[in-house]
PDB file of C-alpha atoms in Angstrom:
ATOM      1  CA  MET A 116     -43.369 -20.679 -59.411  1.00 55.00           C
ATOM      2  CA  CYS A 117     -39.686 -20.312 -59.203  1.00 53.00           C
ATOM      3  CA  VAL A 118     -39.130 -16.545 -59.173  1.00 55.00           C
ATOM      4  CA  PRO A 119     -41.604 -15.215 -56.591  1.00 55.00           C
ATOM      5  CA  LEU A 120     -40.305 -17.459 -54.197  1.00 55.00           C
ATOM      6  CA  LEU A 121     -36.554 -16.374 -54.716  1.00 55.00           C
ATOM      7  CA  ALA A 122     -37.818 -12.944 -54.538  1.00 54.00           C
ATOM      8  CA  GLY A 123     -39.035 -13.263 -51.121  1.00 54.00           C
ATOM      9  CA  LEU A 124     -35.813 -14.993 -49.626  1.00 52.00           C
ATOM     10  CA  VAL A 125     -33.870 -12.260 -50.954  1.00 53.00           C
ATOM     11  CA  ALA A 126     -36.360  -9.527 -50.154  1.00 52.00           C
ATOM     12  CA  SER A 127     -36.055 -11.373 -45.851  1.00 53.00           C
ATOM     13  CA  ALA A 128     -32.783 -11.529 -45.987  1.00 54.00           C
ATOM     14  CA  CYS A 129     -32.116  -7.461 -46.463  1.00 56.00           C
ATOM     15  CA  GLY A 130     -34.321  -7.286 -43.926  1.00 56.00           C
ATOM     16  CA  SER A 131     -33.599  -6.927 -40.049  1.00 60.00           C
ATOM     17  CA  ALA A 132     -32.833  -9.800 -37.631  1.00 64.00           C
ATOM     18  CA  TRP A 133     -36.649 -11.296 -36.677  1.00 69.00           C
ATOM     19  CA  ASN A 134     -35.026 -12.146 -32.859  1.00 75.00           C
ATOM     20  CA  ASP A 135     -31.999  -9.226 -32.889  1.00 78.00           C
ATOM     21  CA  PRO A 136     -32.648  -8.371 -29.035  1.00 80.00           C
ATOM     22  CA  TYR A 137     -30.853  -5.013 -29.198  1.00 83.00           C
ATOM     23  CA  PRO A 138     -32.907  -1.688 -29.377  1.00 84.00           C
ATOM     24  CA  GLY A 139     -33.428  -0.798 -33.305  1.00 82.00           C
ATOM     25  CA  GLU A 140     -32.629   2.579 -32.234  1.00 84.00           C
ATOM     26  CA  GLU A 141     -29.407   1.846 -30.950  1.00 84.00           C
ATOM     27  CA  ARG A 142     -28.254   0.101 -34.022  1.00 82.00           C
ATOM     28  CA  GLY A 143     -25.190   1.223 -35.514  1.00 83.00           C
ATOM     29  CA  ALA A 144     -24.331   3.672 -32.187  1.00 89.00           C
ATOM     30  CA  ASN A 145     -20.997   3.506 -30.321  1.00 91.00           C
ATOM     31  CA  VAL A 146     -22.593   0.775 -28.180  1.00 88.00           C
ATOM     32  CA  LEU A 147     -20.762  -2.429 -26.713  1.00 84.00           C
ATOM     33  CA  TYR A 148     -22.599  -5.589 -25.628  1.00 84.00           C
ATOM     34  CA  THR A 149     -21.664  -8.218 -23.538  1.00 80.00           C
ATOM     35  CA  ALA A 150     -22.863 -11.539 -21.299  1.00 79.00           C
ATOM     36  CA  PHE A 151     -22.014 -12.381 -17.928  1.00 76.00           C
ATOM     37  CA  THR A 152     -22.549 -16.274 -16.787  1.00 80.00           C
ATOM     38  CA  GLU A 153     -23.294 -15.835 -13.191  1.00 82.00           C
ATOM     39  CA  ARG A 154     -24.782 -13.137 -10.973  1.00 84.00           C
ATOM     40  CA  PRO A 155     -22.449 -11.041  -9.207  1.00 84.00           C
ATOM     41  CA  LYS A 156     -22.008 -11.532  -5.812  1.00 87.00           C
ATOM     42  CA  HIS A 157     -20.189  -8.280  -4.900  1.00 87.00           C
ATOM     43  CA  LEU A 158     -19.506  -5.048  -6.096  1.00 90.00           C
ATOM     44  CA  ASP A 159     -17.919  -3.819  -3.372  1.00 94.00           C
ATOM     45  CA  PRO A 160     -14.201  -3.877  -4.517  1.00 96.00           C
ATOM     46  CA  VAL A 161     -13.232  -4.904  -0.548  1.00 96.00           C
ATOM     47  CA  GLN A 162     -14.870  -8.169  -1.404  1.00 95.00           C
ATOM     48  CA  SER A 163     -15.197  -9.258  -4.709  1.00 94.00           C
ATOM     49  CA  TYR A 164     -12.439 -11.650  -6.265  1.00 93.00           C
ATOM     50  CA  SER A 165     -14.410 -13.150  -9.625  1.00 89.00           C
ATOM     51  CA  GLU A 166     -13.907 -12.265 -12.979  1.00 86.00           C
ATOM     52  CA  ASP A 167     -18.109 -11.870 -13.668  1.00 86.00           C
ATOM     53  CA  GLU A 168     -17.478  -9.485 -10.974  1.00 90.00           C
ATOM     54  CA  ALA A 169     -14.537  -7.718 -12.376  1.00 90.00           C
ATOM     55  CA  THR A 170     -16.303  -7.123 -15.539  1.00 87.00           C
ATOM     56  CA  PHE A 171     -18.433  -4.794 -13.723  1.00 88.00           C
ATOM     57  CA  LEU A 172     -16.319  -2.869 -11.153  1.00 92.00           C
ATOM     58  CA  TYR A 173     -13.760  -2.191 -13.480  1.00 92.00           C
ATOM     59  CA  GLN A 174     -15.755   0.484 -14.870  1.00 91.00           C
ATOM     60  CA  ILE A 175     -16.626   1.787 -11.479  1.00 92.00           C
ATOM     61  CA  VAL A 176     -13.214   1.912  -9.901  1.00 96.00           C
ATOM     62  CA  GLU A 177      -9.577   2.754 -10.565  1.00 97.00           C
ATOM     63  CA  PRO A 178      -6.799   1.208  -9.392  1.00 98.00           C
ATOM     64  CA  PRO A 179      -3.765   3.335  -8.994  1.00 99.00           C
ATOM     65  CA  LEU A 180      -1.722   0.970 -11.658  1.00 99.00           C
ATOM     66  CA  GLN A 181      -3.476  -1.396 -14.662  1.00 98.00           C
ATOM     67  CA  TYR A 182      -1.861  -3.255 -17.238  1.00 98.00           C
ATOM     68  CA  HIS A 183      -0.719  -1.755 -20.646  1.00 97.00           C
ATOM     69  CA  TYR A 184      -3.096  -2.871 -22.810  1.00 94.00           C
ATOM     70  CA  LEU A 185      -1.250  -3.802 -26.176  1.00 96.00           C
ATOM     71  CA  LYS A 186       1.827  -5.137 -24.245  1.00 96.00           C
ATOM     72  CA  ARG A 187       2.519  -8.948 -23.788  1.00 96.00           C
ATOM     73  CA  PRO A 188       4.228  -9.846 -21.648  1.00 96.00           C
ATOM     74  CA  TYR A 189       1.661  -8.130 -19.538  1.00 95.00           C
ATOM     75  CA  VAL A 190       3.252  -4.801 -17.959  1.00 98.00           C
ATOM     76  CA  LEU A 191       2.200  -2.260 -15.680  1.00 98.00           C
ATOM     77  CA  GLU A 192       1.439   1.425 -16.225  1.00 99.00           C
ATOM     78  CA  PRO A 193       0.423   4.018 -14.002  1.00 99.00           C
ATOM     79  CA  ALA A 194      -3.896   4.498 -13.839  1.00 98.00           C
ATOM     80  CA  THR A 195      -4.624   6.964 -11.528  1.00 99.00           C
ATOM     81  CA  ALA A 196      -0.848   7.437 -10.076  1.00 99.00           C
ATOM     82  CA  ALA A 197       0.687  10.216 -11.714  1.00 99.00           C
ATOM     83  CA  ALA A 198       4.146   7.465 -12.314  1.00 99.00           C
ATOM     84  CA  MET A 199       5.087   4.205 -11.107  1.00 99.00           C
ATOM     85  CA  PRO A 200       5.344   3.528  -7.384  1.00 99.00           C
ATOM     86  CA  THR A 201       8.903   4.298  -5.645  1.00 98.00           C
ATOM     87  CA  LEU A 202       9.757   1.638  -3.715  1.00 97.00           C
ATOM     88  CA  ARG A 203      12.802   1.510  -1.224  1.00 98.00           C
ATOM     89  CA  ARG A 204      14.190  -1.422   0.660  1.00 98.00           C
ATOM     90  CA  TYR A 205      15.699  -1.576   4.319  1.00 98.00           C
ATOM     91  CA  ASP A 206      17.804  -4.124   6.096  1.00 98.00           C
ATOM     92  CA  ALA A 207      16.804  -5.181   9.762  1.00 97.00           C
ATOM     93  CA  SER A 208      19.209  -2.075  11.487  1.00 97.00           C
ATOM     94  CA  GLY A 209      17.677   0.791   9.120  1.00 96.00           C
ATOM     95  CA  ARG A 210      20.132   0.139   6.038  1.00 97.00           C
ATOM     96  CA  GLU A 211      18.645   1.377   2.840  1.00 97.00           C
ATOM     97  CA  LEU A 212      19.382  -1.977   0.191  1.00 97.00           C
ATOM     98  CA  ALA A 213      19.409  -2.086  -3.686  1.00 95.00           C
ATOM     99  CA  VAL A 214      15.978  -2.858  -5.244  1.00 89.00           C
ATOM    100  CA  SER A 215      17.306  -5.478  -6.361  1.00 91.00           C
ATOM    101  CA  ALA A 216      18.893  -6.746  -3.124  1.00 93.00           C
ATOM    102  CA  ASP A 217      18.486 -10.408  -1.762  1.00 95.00           C
ATOM    103  CA  ALA A 218      14.609 -10.854  -0.085  1.00 94.00           C
ATOM    104  CA  SER A 219      16.557 -12.357   2.832  1.00 95.00           C
ATOM    105  CA  LYS A 220      18.406  -9.820   3.632  1.00 97.00           C
ATOM    106  CA  VAL A 221      15.048  -7.009   3.128  1.00 98.00           C
ATOM    107  CA  ALA A 222      13.278  -6.287   6.731  1.00 98.00           C
ATOM    108  CA  ARG A 223      11.121  -4.006   5.198  1.00 98.00           C
ATOM    109  CA  THR A 224      10.013  -2.454   1.939  1.00 98.00           C
ATOM    110  CA  VAL A 225       8.446   1.072   1.409  1.00 98.00           C
ATOM    111  CA  VAL A 226       6.419   1.805  -1.694  1.00 98.00           C
ATOM    112  CA  GLU A 227       5.120   5.268  -2.079  1.00 99.00           C
ATOM    113  CA  VAL A 228       2.803   5.802  -4.735  1.00 99.00           C
ATOM    114  CA  ARG A 229       1.218   9.654  -5.834  1.00 99.00           C
ATOM    115  CA  VAL A 230      -1.591   9.748  -7.547  1.00 99.00           C
ATOM    116  CA  LYS A 231      -2.453  12.614 -10.372  1.00 99.00           C
ATOM    117  CA  PRO A 232      -3.689  15.549  -9.175  1.00 99.00           C
ATOM    118  CA  GLY A 233      -6.661  16.630 -11.269  1.00 98.00           C
ATOM    119  CA  ILE A 234      -8.922  14.030 -11.150  1.00 98.00           C
ATOM    120  CA  LEU A 235     -12.926  14.216 -10.417  1.00 98.00           C
ATOM    121  CA  TYR A 236     -14.998  11.305  -8.721  1.00 98.00           C
ATOM    122  CA  GLN A 237     -18.129  11.615 -11.277  1.00 96.00           C
ATOM    123  CA  PRO A 238     -21.441  13.384  -9.734  1.00 97.00           C
ATOM    124  CA  HIS A 239     -23.193  11.273  -6.790  1.00 98.00           C
ATOM    125  CA  PRO A 240     -25.764  12.434  -3.637  1.00 98.00           C
ATOM    126  CA  ALA A 241     -22.721  11.745  -1.317  1.00 98.00           C
ATOM    127  CA  PHE A 242     -20.511  14.399  -2.368  1.00 98.00           C
ATOM    128  CA  ALA A 243     -23.840  16.650  -2.304  1.00 98.00           C
ATOM    129  CA  LEU A 244     -23.364  20.028  -0.139  1.00 98.00           C
ATOM    130  CA  ASP A 245     -26.039  22.386   0.768  1.00 96.00           C
ATOM    131  CA  GLU A 246     -26.446  26.004   1.015  1.00 96.00           C
ATOM    132  CA  ALA A 247     -23.939  26.229   4.263  1.00 96.00           C
ATOM    133  CA  GLY A 248     -21.294  24.073   2.677  1.00 96.00           C
ATOM    134  CA  ALA A 249     -22.422  20.888   4.832  1.00 96.00           C
ATOM    135  CA  PRO A 250     -23.704  16.965   3.493  1.00 97.00           C
ATOM    136  CA  ARG A 251     -27.210  17.217   2.061  1.00 96.00           C
ATOM    137  CA  TYR A 252     -27.946  13.601   2.474  1.00 97.00           C
ATOM    138  CA  MET A 253     -25.470  12.487   5.329  1.00 95.00           C
ATOM    139  CA  ASN A 254     -28.037  12.096   8.614  1.00 92.00           C
ATOM    140  CA  LEU A 255     -30.774  10.215   6.274  1.00 93.00           C
ATOM    141  CA  GLN A 256     -33.353   8.079   8.272  1.00 89.00           C
ATOM    142  CA  PRO A 257     -35.399   5.301   6.755  1.00 86.00           C
ATOM    143  CA  ALA A 258     -38.573   8.183   6.321  1.00 88.00           C
ATOM    144  CA  ASP A 259     -36.608  10.149   4.221  1.00 92.00           C
ATOM    145  CA  LEU A 260     -35.441   7.678   1.775  1.00 94.00           C
ATOM    146  CA  ARG A 261     -39.478   6.598   1.127  1.00 91.00           C
ATOM    147  CA  GLY A 262     -40.031   6.032  -2.812  1.00 90.00           C
ATOM    148  CA  VAL A 263     -36.383   5.889  -3.147  1.00 94.00           C
ATOM    149  CA  ARG A 264     -35.442   2.795  -5.582  1.00 93.00           C
ATOM    150  CA  GLY A 265     -31.942   4.587  -7.133  1.00 93.00           C
ATOM    151  CA  LEU A 266     -29.341   7.175  -6.885  1.00 94.00           C
ATOM    152  CA  GLY A 267     -31.016   8.853  -9.867  1.00 94.00           C
ATOM    153  CA  ASP A 268     -33.898   9.971  -6.968  1.00 96.00           C
ATOM    154  CA  PHE A 269     -31.517  11.635  -5.090  1.00 96.00           C
ATOM    155  CA  GLU A 270     -32.486  15.442  -6.420  1.00 96.00           C
ATOM    156  CA  HIS A 271     -28.649  16.583  -5.849  1.00 97.00           C
ATOM    157  CA  THR A 272     -25.327  15.296  -6.554  1.00 98.00           C
ATOM    158  CA  GLY A 273     -21.540  16.444  -6.315  1.00 98.00           C
ATOM    159  CA  THR A 274     -18.242  15.968  -6.762  1.00 98.00           C
ATOM    160  CA  ARG A 275     -14.724  16.344  -5.283  1.00 98.00           C
ATOM    161  CA  GLU A 276     -11.138  15.427  -6.476  1.00 99.00           C
ATOM    162  CA  LEU A 277      -9.779  12.326  -6.257  1.00 99.00           C
ATOM    163  CA  GLU A 278      -6.964  12.205  -2.797  1.00 99.00           C
ATOM    164  CA  ALA A 279      -4.454  10.140  -1.539  1.00 99.00           C
ATOM    165  CA  GLY A 280      -6.527   9.718   1.967  1.00 99.00           C
ATOM    166  CA  ASP A 281      -9.151   8.110  -0.273  1.00 99.00           C
ATOM    167  CA  TYR A 282      -6.838   4.742  -0.854  1.00 99.00           C
ATOM    168  CA  VAL A 283      -5.847   4.932   2.521  1.00 99.00           C
ATOM    169  CA  HIS A 284      -9.579   4.269   3.703  1.00 98.00           C
ATOM    170  CA  GLN A 285      -9.835   1.715   1.219  1.00 98.00           C
ATOM    171  CA  ILE A 286      -7.127  -0.166   2.583  1.00 99.00           C
ATOM    172  CA  LYS A 287      -8.368   0.089   6.397  1.00 99.00           C
ATOM    173  CA  ARG A 288     -11.361  -1.460   5.125  1.00 98.00           C
ATOM    174  CA  LEU A 289      -9.384  -4.701   4.358  1.00 98.00           C
ATOM    175  CA  ALA A 290      -9.818  -4.680   8.369  1.00 98.00           C
ATOM    176  CA  ASN A 291     -12.984  -4.325   8.435  1.00 97.00           C
ATOM    177  CA  PRO A 292     -14.435  -7.258  10.089  1.00 96.00           C
ATOM    178  CA  ARG A 293     -17.874  -6.253   9.180  1.00 94.00           C
ATOM    179  CA  LEU A 294     -16.848  -7.250   5.523  1.00 94.00           C
ATOM    180  CA  HIS A 295     -14.874  -9.790   5.378  1.00 94.00           C
ATOM    181  CA  SER A 296     -12.399  -9.477   2.624  1.00 97.00           C
ATOM    182  CA  PRO A 297     -11.132 -12.532   1.315  1.00 97.00           C
ATOM    183  CA  ILE A 298      -7.221 -10.636   0.740  1.00 98.00           C
ATOM    184  CA  PHE A 299      -7.252  -9.848   4.730  1.00 98.00           C
ATOM    185  CA  GLU A 300      -4.418 -12.783   5.869  1.00 97.00           C
ATOM    186  CA  LEU A 301      -2.316 -12.786   2.771  1.00 97.00           C
ATOM    187  CA  MET A 302      -2.245  -8.599   3.346  1.00 98.00           C
ATOM    188  CA  ALA A 303      -2.035  -9.436   7.228  1.00 98.00           C
ATOM    189  CA  GLU A 304       1.705 -11.200   6.266  1.00 97.00           C
ATOM    190  CA  TYR A 305       3.031  -8.241   5.152  1.00 98.00           C
ATOM    191  CA  LEU A 306       1.283  -5.265   6.628  1.00 97.00           C
ATOM    192  CA  PRO A 307       1.176  -6.664  10.135  1.00 92.00           C
ATOM    193  CA  GLY A 308      -0.657  -3.453  11.303  1.00 96.00           C
ATOM    194  CA  LEU A 309      -4.059  -4.543   9.745  1.00 98.00           C
ATOM    195  CA  LYS A 310      -4.266  -7.239  12.288  1.00 97.00           C
ATOM    196  CA  THR A 311      -4.110  -4.902  14.643  1.00 97.00           C
ATOM    197  CA  LEU A 312      -6.735  -2.092  13.058  1.00 98.00           C
ATOM    198  CA  GLN A 313      -9.155  -5.639  12.731  1.00 98.00           C
ATOM    199  CA  GLU A 314      -8.847  -6.015  16.978  1.00 97.00           C
ATOM    200  CA  ALA A 315     -10.000  -2.622  17.396  1.00 97.00           C
ATOM    201  CA  LEU A 316     -12.488  -2.306  14.907  1.00 97.00           C
ATOM    202  CA  ALA A 317     -14.169  -5.556  16.080  1.00 96.00           C
ATOM    203  CA  VAL A 318     -14.564  -4.115  19.478  1.00 95.00           C
ATOM    204  CA  ALA A 319     -15.837  -0.987  18.009  1.00 94.00           C
ATOM    205  CA  ALA A 320     -18.158  -3.200  15.797  1.00 93.00           C
ATOM    206  CA  ALA A 321     -19.226  -5.046  19.064  1.00 91.00           C
ATOM    207  CA  SER A 322     -20.201  -1.513  21.312  1.00 86.00           C
ATOM    208  CA  ASP A 323     -22.242   0.048  18.328  1.00 77.00           C
ATOM    209  CA  GLY A 324     -24.278  -1.170  15.171  1.00 74.00           C
ATOM    210  CA  GLY A 325     -23.896   1.897  13.433  1.00 79.00           C
ATOM    211  CA  TRP A 326     -21.099   3.633  10.861  1.00 87.00           C
ATOM    212  CA  LEU A 327     -17.841   2.612  11.413  1.00 93.00           C
ATOM    213  CA  ASP A 328     -15.985   5.425  11.033  1.00 95.00           C
ATOM    214  CA  LEU A 329     -12.483   4.311  10.564  1.00 97.00           C
ATOM    215  CA  ALA A 330     -11.024   7.879  10.446  1.00 96.00           C
ATOM    216  CA  ARG A 331     -10.721   7.258  13.637  1.00 96.00           C
ATOM    217  CA  PHE A 332      -8.060   4.637  13.602  1.00 97.00           C
ATOM    218  CA  GLU A 333      -4.990   4.015  12.427  1.00 96.00           C
ATOM    219  CA  LEU A 334      -3.620   1.728  10.282  1.00 98.00           C
ATOM    220  CA  PRO A 335       0.210   1.497  11.249  1.00 96.00           C
ATOM    221  CA  GLY A 336       2.338   0.993   8.130  1.00 97.00           C
ATOM    222  CA  VAL A 337       0.074   2.959   6.171  1.00 98.00           C
ATOM    223  CA  GLU A 338       0.083   6.957   5.616  1.00 98.00           C
ATOM    224  CA  VAL A 339      -0.950   9.855   3.701  1.00 99.00           C
ATOM    225  CA  VAL A 340       2.271  11.743   3.043  1.00 99.00           C
ATOM    226  CA  ASP A 341       0.296  14.692   1.656  1.00 98.00           C
ATOM    227  CA  ARG A 342      -3.513  15.432  -0.726  1.00 98.00           C
ATOM    228  CA  HIS A 343      -1.949  12.788  -3.508  1.00 99.00           C
ATOM    229  CA  THR A 344       0.674  11.008  -2.517  1.00 99.00           C
ATOM    230  CA  TYR A 345       0.253   8.070   0.125  1.00 99.00           C
ATOM    231  CA  ARG A 346       2.835   5.380   1.827  1.00 99.00           C
ATOM    232  CA  ILE A 347       3.026   1.936   2.305  1.00 99.00           C
ATOM    233  CA  THR A 348       5.229   0.221   4.577  1.00 98.00           C
ATOM    234  CA  LEU A 349       5.333  -3.949   4.221  1.00 98.00           C
ATOM    235  CA  GLN A 350       7.138  -6.126   6.130  1.00 98.00           C
ATOM    236  CA  GLY A 351       9.965  -7.886   4.567  1.00 97.00           C
ATOM    237  CA  ALA A 352      10.506  -8.333   0.293  1.00 96.00           C
ATOM    238  CA  TYR A 353       7.463  -8.975  -1.421  1.00 96.00           C
ATOM    239  CA  PRO A 354       8.037  -7.751  -5.198  1.00 94.00           C
ATOM    240  CA  GLN A 355       3.990  -9.143  -6.265  1.00 96.00           C
ATOM    241  CA  PHE A 356       2.904  -5.823  -4.353  1.00 98.00           C
ATOM    242  CA  LEU A 357       2.892  -4.081  -6.710  1.00 98.00           C
ATOM    243  CA  TYR A 358       0.441  -6.462  -9.284  1.00 98.00           C
ATOM    244  CA  TRP A 359      -2.055  -6.251  -6.734  1.00 98.00           C
ATOM    245  CA  LEU A 360      -2.172  -2.302  -6.846  1.00 99.00           C
ATOM    246  CA  ALA A 361      -3.674  -2.913 -10.415  1.00 98.00           C
ATOM    247  CA  MET A 362      -6.972  -4.836  -8.520  1.00 97.00           C
ATOM    248  CA  PRO A 363      -9.759  -3.204  -7.258  1.00 97.00           C
ATOM    249  CA  PHE A 364      -9.130  -4.412  -3.645  1.00 98.00           C
ATOM    250  CA  PHE A 365      -6.430  -1.184  -3.830  1.00 98.00           C
ATOM    251  CA  SER A 366      -8.406   1.345  -5.591  1.00 98.00           C
ATOM    252  CA  PRO A 367     -10.150   4.256  -3.619  1.00 98.00           C
ATOM    253  CA  VAL A 368     -12.951   4.780  -1.645  1.00 98.00           C
ATOM    254  CA  PRO A 369     -14.115   7.870  -0.470  1.00 98.00           C
ATOM    255  CA  PRO A 370     -15.213   7.715   3.109  1.00 97.00           C
ATOM    256  CA  GLU A 371     -18.313   9.910   2.298  1.00 97.00           C
ATOM    257  CA  VAL A 372     -19.446   7.456   0.587  1.00 96.00           C
ATOM    258  CA  ASP A 373     -19.040   4.767   2.756  1.00 95.00           C
ATOM    259  CA  ARG A 374     -20.718   6.267   5.100  1.00 95.00           C
ATOM    260  CA  PHE A 375     -23.431   7.676   2.666  1.00 96.00           C
ATOM    261  CA  PHE A 376     -24.117   3.727   2.129  1.00 94.00           C
ATOM    262  CA  ALA A 377     -24.288   2.684   5.609  1.00 93.00           C
ATOM    263  CA  GLN A 378     -27.262   4.586   6.598  1.00 93.00           C
ATOM    264  CA  PRO A 379     -30.412   2.761   7.682  1.00 91.00           C
ATOM    265  CA  GLY A 380     -32.600   1.787   4.825  1.00 91.00           C
ATOM    266  CA  MET A 381     -29.736   1.852   2.332  1.00 92.00           C
ATOM    267  CA  ALA A 382     -29.303  -1.671   2.564  1.00 88.00           C
ATOM    268  CA  GLU A 383     -33.351  -3.034   2.511  1.00 89.00           C
ATOM    269  CA  ARG A 384     -33.109  -0.649  -0.755  1.00 89.00           C
ATOM    270  CA  ASN A 385     -30.122  -2.845  -2.143  1.00 87.00           C
ATOM    271  CA  LEU A 386     -28.259   0.587  -2.263  1.00 88.00           C
ATOM    272  CA  THR A 387     -25.061  -0.648  -1.277  1.00 82.00           C
TER     273      THR A 387
END
């Protein structure tokens, strides 16, 4: 009687796990399964500031810098940047100082980032154009979204090249009073122009509940140099700033995508 019992145990051990939670057709495929302990609250890079959210967000947006995957201690390296940012430091009289100059002598630091040319955004309806070359989905009304539950429900998509202006747009979003970025106060200590911009945006937001077009507002201290270069001028010395450039807060957000999701009816469908 022991022989049939033993044979049954061996046979069951050779089969697949009875409580395997993963689809059988994906067994052996190049798929990584993971889990998260808390539901993400924000996936907007201007607001997100938790590890659970970062797990998802780093699959969506790419900051200019990243950490080398293997080196210890941790070392920054270019991600979407073509090279490590250049740093120039100046004293109160405008005289350029050595990068290693004493922090107490530094009045401002200029950080210049060059973006890799040729990077394209993944296909998205915000980039879709009609036959005349105009945005296809930028003047939607709630009725136009009937039946839309996800981005895949839009028939057309498009793409374009990543540009320096997309990074500047995201930095401006730190000052958007509707978004309440958790790093605004800290960044405003080194980028005083953020507070000036926030004040201007607060006035505009109070008078107009619609799309807040950040392109109409300047951010002192942050500028587009050319299509693939942007420059940030910090008050004083802030060596840690480069590490912020490896976080989603400073990843690019195209103005088209920002405007697309700001349309009436999007938030109600959890399209943000």
